[in-house]
Amino acid sequence: MTDVLLELWDLAPKAVPKESQTYPFKTYNPIQLRKVRDINPLTINSWTSSRITLIGNAAHAMSPLLGLGTTHAIQDAEALSQALLNYSPENYISCIKEYENKMLKRAPVDVLKSRYATIKHITPVGYFGLIIRNSILKTTNFLMKVRDFVINFV
């Protein structure tokens, strides 16, 4: 399998081609900005265990604000591999259920934390909120400069 993946990797273009006629498909995709959309995770129906399961953001999508998506993907992959150590053709569904139970005990707390942090981050504070926030930041900056001056002077 590794040889196949390496061969496929060699076929992939390493840069955007200059001549579009000699290269029939485009591999460059510019960044697209999209509005953050909130979906309450408690309103989504849970799936039933089958021979297909999900890991990482496919199972529990989180905002990138807290940086937990990759961590959960790695933890999910590890939990799934541990559950599949007991694999046999007769009990594969029970292996997947074991993984999903572990994942569902761990992930919802971080999904809700991520949702709360994102909602808090994107909620507008209004004109007076900006004035208050900027005043606090300027005052804090001034006090830090005064402290540094006092420390260096003494």
Coordinates of N, CA and C in Angstrom, one line a residue:
M1 N 0.8 -1.2 0.0 CA 0.0 0.0 0.0 C 0.9 1.3 0.0
T2 N 2.0 1.2 0.7 CA 2.9 2.4 0.8 C 3.4 2.7 -0.6
D3 N 3.8 1.6 -1.4 CA 4.3 1.8 -2.7 C 3.3 2.5 -3.6
V4 N 2.0 2.1 -3.5 CA 1.0 2.7 -4.3 C 0.8 4.2 -3.9
L5 N 0.8 4.5 -2.6 CA 0.7 5.9 -2.2 C 1.9 6.8 -2.7
L6 N 3.1 6.2 -2.6 CA 4.2 6.9 -3.1 C 4.2 7.2 -4.6
E7 N 3.7 6.2 -5.3 CA 3.5 6.3 -6.8 C 2.5 7.4 -7.1
L8 N 1.4 7.4 -6.4 CA 0.4 8.4 -6.6 C 0.9 9.8 -6.2
W9 N 1.7 9.9 -5.1 CA 2.3 11.2 -4.7 C 3.2 11.7 -5.8
D10 N 4.0 10.9 -6.5 CA 4.8 11.3 -7.6 C 4.0 11.8 -8.8
L11 N 2.8 11.3 -9.0 CA 2.0 11.8 -10.1 C 1.4 13.2 -9.8
A12 N 1.3 13.6 -8.6 CA 0.6 14.8 -8.3 C 1.6 16.0 -8.6
P13 N 1.0 17.0 -9.2 CA 1.9 18.2 -9.6 C 2.3 18.9 -8.3
K14 N 3.6 19.4 -8.3 CA 4.2 20.0 -7.2 C 4.0 21.6 -7.2
A15 N 3.6 22.1 -8.4 CA 3.4 23.5 -8.5 C 2.2 23.8 -9.5
V16 N 1.8 25.0 -9.6 CA 0.7 25.3 -10.5 C 1.3 25.5 -11.9
P17 N 0.8 24.7 -12.9 CA 1.4 24.8 -14.2 C 1.1 26.1 -14.9
K18 N 2.1 26.6 -15.7 CA 1.9 27.9 -16.4 C 1.1 27.7 -17.7
E19 N 1.2 26.6 -18.3 CA 0.4 26.3 -19.6 C -0.8 25.5 -19.3
S20 N -2.0 26.1 -19.4 CA -3.2 25.4 -19.1 C -3.5 24.4 -20.2
Q21 N -3.0 24.6 -21.4 CA -3.3 23.7 -22.5 C -2.6 22.3 -22.3
T22 N -1.4 22.3 -21.8 CA -0.7 21.1 -21.7 C -1.1 20.4 -20.4
Y23 N -1.7 21.1 -19.5 CA -2.2 20.5 -18.3 C -3.7 20.7 -18.2
P24 N -4.4 19.6 -18.4 CA -5.9 19.8 -18.6 C -6.7 20.1 -17.4
F25 N -6.1 19.9 -16.2 CA -6.9 20.2 -15.0 C -6.2 21.1 -14.1
K26 N -6.9 21.9 -13.3 CA -6.4 22.9 -12.5 C -6.3 22.4 -11.0
T27 N -5.1 22.6 -10.4 CA -4.9 22.0 -9.0 C -4.9 23.1 -8.0
Y28 N -4.9 24.4 -8.4 CA -4.8 25.5 -7.5 C -6.2 26.0 -7.1
N29 N -6.5 26.0 -5.8 CA -7.7 26.6 -5.3 C -7.5 27.7 -4.4
P30 N -7.9 28.9 -4.8 CA -7.6 30.0 -3.9 C -8.5 29.9 -2.6
I31 N -8.0 30.6 -1.5 CA -8.8 30.5 -0.3 C -10.1 31.2 -0.4
Q32 N -11.1 30.6 0.1 CA -12.5 31.1 0.1 C -12.9 31.4 1.5
L33 N -13.3 32.7 1.7 CA -13.8 33.0 3.0 C -15.3 32.8 3.1
R34 N -15.7 32.1 4.2 CA -17.1 31.8 4.4 C -17.5 32.3 5.8
K35 N -18.8 32.7 5.9 CA -19.3 33.0 7.2 C -19.3 31.8 8.1
V36 N -19.1 32.0 9.4 CA -19.2 31.0 10.4 C -20.7 30.7 10.6
R37 N -21.1 29.4 10.5 CA -22.5 29.0 10.7 C -22.6 28.1 11.9
D38 N -23.5 28.4 12.7 CA -23.7 27.7 14.0 C -24.8 26.6 13.8
I39 N -24.4 25.4 14.2 CA -25.4 24.3 14.2 C -25.3 23.7 15.6
N40 N -26.4 23.7 16.3 CA -26.4 23.2 17.6 C -26.2 21.6 17.5
P41 N -25.0 21.1 18.1 CA -24.7 19.7 18.0 C -25.8 18.8 18.7
L42 N -26.5 19.4 19.6 CA -27.5 18.6 20.3 C -28.8 18.3 19.4
T43 N -28.9 19.0 18.3 CA -30.1 18.9 17.5 C -29.8 17.9 16.3
I44 N -28.6 17.4 16.2 CA -28.3 16.4 15.1 C -28.6 15.0 15.6
N45 N -29.2 14.3 14.8 CA -29.5 12.9 15.1 C -28.2 12.1 15.1
S46 N -28.1 11.1 16.0 CA -26.9 10.3 16.1 C -27.1 9.2 15.0
W47 N -26.0 8.7 14.6 CA -26.0 7.6 13.6 C -26.0 6.2 14.2
T48 N -26.3 5.2 13.5 CA -26.3 3.9 14.0 C -25.0 3.2 13.6
S49 N -24.5 2.4 14.4 CA -23.2 1.7 14.1 C -23.4 0.7 12.9
S50 N -22.5 0.9 12.0 CA -22.4 0.0 10.8 C -21.0 -0.3 10.5
R51 N -20.7 -0.8 9.3 CA -19.3 -1.1 9.0 C -18.6 0.1 8.6
I52 N -19.3 1.3 8.5 CA -18.7 2.5 8.2 C -18.7 3.4 9.5
T53 N -17.6 4.1 9.8 CA -17.7 5.0 11.0 C -16.9 6.3 10.6
L54 N -17.0 7.2 11.4 CA -16.4 8.5 11.2 C -15.3 8.8 12.2
I55 N -14.3 9.6 11.9 CA -13.3 10.1 12.8 C -13.1 11.5 12.6
G56 N -12.5 12.2 13.5 CA -12.1 13.6 13.4 C -13.2 14.5 13.2
N57 N -13.0 15.5 12.3 CA -14.1 16.5 12.0 C -15.3 15.9 11.4
A58 N -15.2 14.8 10.7 CA -16.4 14.2 10.1 C -17.3 13.7 11.2
A59 N -16.8 13.3 12.4 CA -17.6 12.9 13.5 C -18.1 14.0 14.4
H60 N -17.2 14.9 14.6 CA -17.5 16.1 15.5 C -16.7 17.3 15.0
A61 N -17.4 18.0 14.1 CA -16.8 19.2 13.5 C -16.7 20.3 14.6
M62 N -15.5 20.9 14.6 CA -15.3 22.0 15.6 C -14.7 23.2 14.9
S63 N -14.9 24.3 15.4 CA -14.3 25.5 14.9 C -12.7 25.4 15.1
P64 N -12.0 26.0 14.2 CA -10.5 26.0 14.4 C -10.0 26.9 15.5
L65 N -10.9 27.6 16.1 CA -10.5 28.6 17.1 C -9.7 28.0 18.3
L66 N -10.1 26.9 18.8 CA -9.4 26.3 19.9 C -8.3 25.3 19.4
G67 N -8.3 24.9 18.2 CA -7.2 24.1 17.6 C -7.3 22.6 18.1
L68 N -8.6 22.1 18.3 CA -8.8 20.8 18.8 C -9.1 19.7 17.7
G69 N -9.3 20.2 16.5 CA -9.8 19.2 15.4 C -8.7 18.1 15.2
T70 N -7.5 18.5 15.0 CA -6.4 17.5 14.7 C -6.2 16.6 15.9
T71 N -6.2 17.2 17.1 CA -6.0 16.4 18.3 C -7.1 15.3 18.3
H72 N -8.3 15.7 18.1 CA -9.4 14.7 18.2 C -9.3 13.6 17.0
A73 N -8.9 14.1 15.9 CA -8.7 13.1 14.8 C -7.6 12.1 15.1
I74 N -6.6 12.5 15.7 CA -5.5 11.6 16.1 C -6.0 10.7 17.2
Q75 N -6.7 11.2 18.2 CA -7.2 10.4 19.3 C -8.3 9.4 18.8
D76 N -9.1 9.8 17.8 CA -10.1 8.9 17.2 C -9.4 7.8 16.5
A77 N -8.4 8.1 15.7 CA -7.7 7.1 15.0 C -7.0 6.1 15.9
E78 N -6.5 6.6 17.0 CA -5.8 5.7 18.0 C -6.9 4.8 18.6
A79 N -8.0 5.4 19.0 CA -9.1 4.6 19.6 C -9.7 3.6 18.7
L80 N -9.8 3.9 17.4 CA -10.3 3.0 16.4 C -9.4 1.9 16.2
S81 N -8.1 2.2 16.1 CA -7.1 1.1 15.9 C -7.0 0.2 17.1
Q82 N -7.2 0.7 18.3 CA -7.2 -0.1 19.5 C -8.4 -1.0 19.5
A83 N -9.6 -0.5 19.1 CA -10.8 -1.3 19.0 C -10.7 -2.4 18.0
L84 N -10.0 -2.1 16.9 CA -9.9 -3.0 15.8 C -8.9 -4.1 16.1
L85 N -8.2 -4.0 17.2 CA -7.2 -5.1 17.5 C -8.0 -6.4 17.8
N86 N -9.2 -6.3 18.2 CA -10.0 -7.5 18.5 C -10.9 -7.9 17.3
Y87 N -10.5 -7.4 16.1 CA -11.3 -7.6 14.9 C -11.4 -9.1 14.5
S88 N -12.6 -9.5 14.1 CA -12.8 -10.8 13.4 C -14.0 -10.5 12.5
P89 N -14.1 -11.3 11.4 CA -15.3 -11.1 10.5 C -16.6 -11.1 11.2
E90 N -16.7 -11.8 12.3 CA -18.0 -11.9 13.0 C -18.3 -10.7 13.9
N91 N -17.3 -10.1 14.5 CA -17.5 -9.0 15.5 C -17.1 -7.6 15.1
Y92 N -17.0 -7.3 13.8 CA -16.5 -6.0 13.4 C -17.5 -4.9 13.9
I93 N -18.8 -5.2 13.9 CA -19.7 -4.1 14.4 C -19.5 -3.8 15.9
S94 N -19.2 -4.8 16.7 CA -18.9 -4.6 18.1 C -17.6 -3.8 18.3
C95 N -16.6 -4.0 17.4 CA -15.4 -3.2 17.5 C -15.7 -1.7 17.2
I96 N -16.5 -1.5 16.2 CA -16.8 -0.1 15.8 C -17.7 0.5 16.9
K97 N -18.6 -0.2 17.5 CA -19.4 0.3 18.6 C -18.5 0.7 19.8
E98 N -17.5 -0.2 20.1 CA -16.6 0.1 21.2 C -15.9 1.4 20.9
Y99 N -15.4 1.6 19.7 CA -14.7 2.9 19.3 C -15.7 4.1 19.5
E100 N -16.9 3.9 18.9 CA -17.8 5.0 19.0 C -18.2 5.4 20.4
N101 N -18.3 4.4 21.3 CA -18.7 4.7 22.7 C -17.6 5.5 23.3
K102 N -16.3 5.1 23.1 CA -15.2 5.9 23.6 C -15.2 7.3 23.1
M103 N -15.4 7.4 21.8 CA -15.3 8.7 21.1 C -16.5 9.6 21.6
L104 N -17.6 9.1 21.8 CA -18.8 9.9 22.2 C -18.7 10.3 23.7
K105 N -17.9 9.6 24.5 CA -17.7 10.0 25.9 C -16.7 11.2 26.0
R106 N -15.7 11.2 25.0 CA -14.7 12.2 25.1 C -15.0 13.5 24.3
A107 N -15.6 13.4 23.2 CA -15.7 14.5 22.2 C -16.7 15.6 22.5
P108 N -17.9 15.3 23.0 CA -18.9 16.3 23.2 C -18.5 17.5 24.0
V109 N -17.7 17.3 25.1 CA -17.3 18.4 25.9 C -16.5 19.4 25.1
D110 N -15.6 18.9 24.3 CA -14.7 19.8 23.5 C -15.5 20.5 22.4
V111 N -16.5 19.7 21.8 CA -17.3 20.3 20.8 C -18.1 21.5 21.3
L112 N -18.7 21.3 22.5 CA -19.5 22.4 23.1 C -18.6 23.6 23.5
K113 N -17.4 23.3 24.0 CA -16.4 24.3 24.4 C -16.0 25.1 23.1
S114 N -15.8 24.4 22.0 CA -15.4 25.1 20.8 C -16.6 25.9 20.3
R115 N -17.8 25.4 20.4 CA -19.0 26.2 19.9 C -19.1 27.4 20.8
Y116 N -19.0 27.3 22.1 CA -19.2 28.5 22.9 C -18.1 29.5 22.6
A117 N -16.8 29.1 22.5 CA -15.8 30.0 22.2 C -16.0 30.7 20.9
T118 N -16.4 30.0 19.9 CA -16.7 30.6 18.6 C -17.8 31.6 18.6
I119 N -18.9 31.2 19.2 CA -20.0 32.2 19.4 C -19.6 33.4 20.1
K120 N -18.9 33.3 21.2 CA -18.4 34.4 21.9 C -17.5 35.3 21.1
H121 N -16.6 34.6 20.2 CA -15.7 35.4 19.4 C -16.4 36.2 18.3
I122 N -17.4 35.6 17.7 CA -18.0 36.3 16.5 C -19.2 37.2 16.9
T123 N -19.6 37.2 18.2 CA -20.7 38.0 18.6 C -20.2 39.5 18.6
P124 N -20.9 40.4 17.9 CA -20.5 41.8 17.9 C -20.7 42.4 19.3
V125 N -19.7 43.3 19.6 CA -19.8 43.9 20.9 C -20.4 45.3 20.8
G126 N -20.6 45.8 19.6 CA -21.2 47.1 19.5 C -20.2 48.3 19.6
Y127 N -20.7 49.5 19.4 CA -19.8 50.7 19.4 C -19.2 50.9 20.8
F128 N -20.1 50.9 21.8 CA -19.6 51.2 23.2 C -18.7 50.1 23.7
G129 N -19.0 48.8 23.3 CA -18.1 47.7 23.6 C -16.7 47.9 23.1
L130 N -16.6 48.4 21.8 CA -15.3 48.6 21.3 C -14.6 49.7 22.0
I131 N -15.3 50.8 22.4 CA -14.7 51.9 23.1 C -14.1 51.4 24.5
I132 N -15.0 50.6 25.2 CA -14.5 50.1 26.5 C -13.4 49.1 26.3
R133 N -13.4 48.2 25.3 CA -12.3 47.2 25.1 C -11.0 48.0 24.8
N134 N -11.1 48.9 23.8 CA -9.9 49.7 23.4 C -9.3 50.5 24.6
S135 N -10.2 51.0 25.4 CA -9.7 51.8 26.6 C -9.0 50.9 27.6
I136 N -9.6 49.7 27.8 CA -8.9 48.8 28.7 C -7.6 48.4 28.2
L137 N -7.5 48.1 26.9 CA -6.2 47.7 26.3 C -5.2 48.8 26.3
K138 N -5.6 50.1 26.1 CA -4.7 51.2 26.1 C -4.2 51.4 27.6
T139 N -5.1 51.3 28.5 CA -4.7 51.5 29.9 C -3.8 50.4 30.4
T140 N -4.0 49.2 30.0 CA -3.1 48.1 30.3 C -1.8 48.3 29.7
N141 N -1.7 48.7 28.5 CA -0.4 49.0 27.8 C 0.3 50.1 28.5
F142 N -0.4 51.2 28.9 CA 0.2 52.3 29.6 C 0.8 51.8 31.0
L143 N 0.0 51.0 31.7 CA 0.5 50.6 33.0 C 1.7 49.6 32.9
M144 N 1.7 48.8 31.9 CA 2.9 48.0 31.6 C 4.1 48.8 31.3
K145 N 4.0 49.9 30.6 CA 5.1 50.7 30.3 C 5.6 51.4 31.6
V146 N 4.7 51.9 32.4 CA 5.0 52.5 33.7 C 5.8 51.5 34.6
R147 N 5.3 50.3 34.6 CA 5.9 49.2 35.4 C 7.3 49.0 34.9
D148 N 7.5 48.9 33.6 CA 8.8 48.6 33.1 C 9.8 49.8 33.4
F149 N 9.3 51.0 33.3 CA 10.1 52.2 33.6 C 10.5 52.2 35.1
V150 N 9.6 51.9 36.0 CA 9.9 51.8 37.4 C 10.9 50.7 37.7
I151 N 10.8 49.6 37.1 CA 11.7 48.4 37.3 C 13.1 48.8 36.8
N152 N 13.2 49.4 35.6 CA 14.5 49.8 35.0 C 15.1 51.0 35.7
F153 N 14.3 51.9 36.3 CA 14.8 53.0 37.0 C 15.4 52.7 38.4
V154 N 14.7 51.7 39.0 CA 15.1 51.4 40.4 C 16.2 50.5 40.4

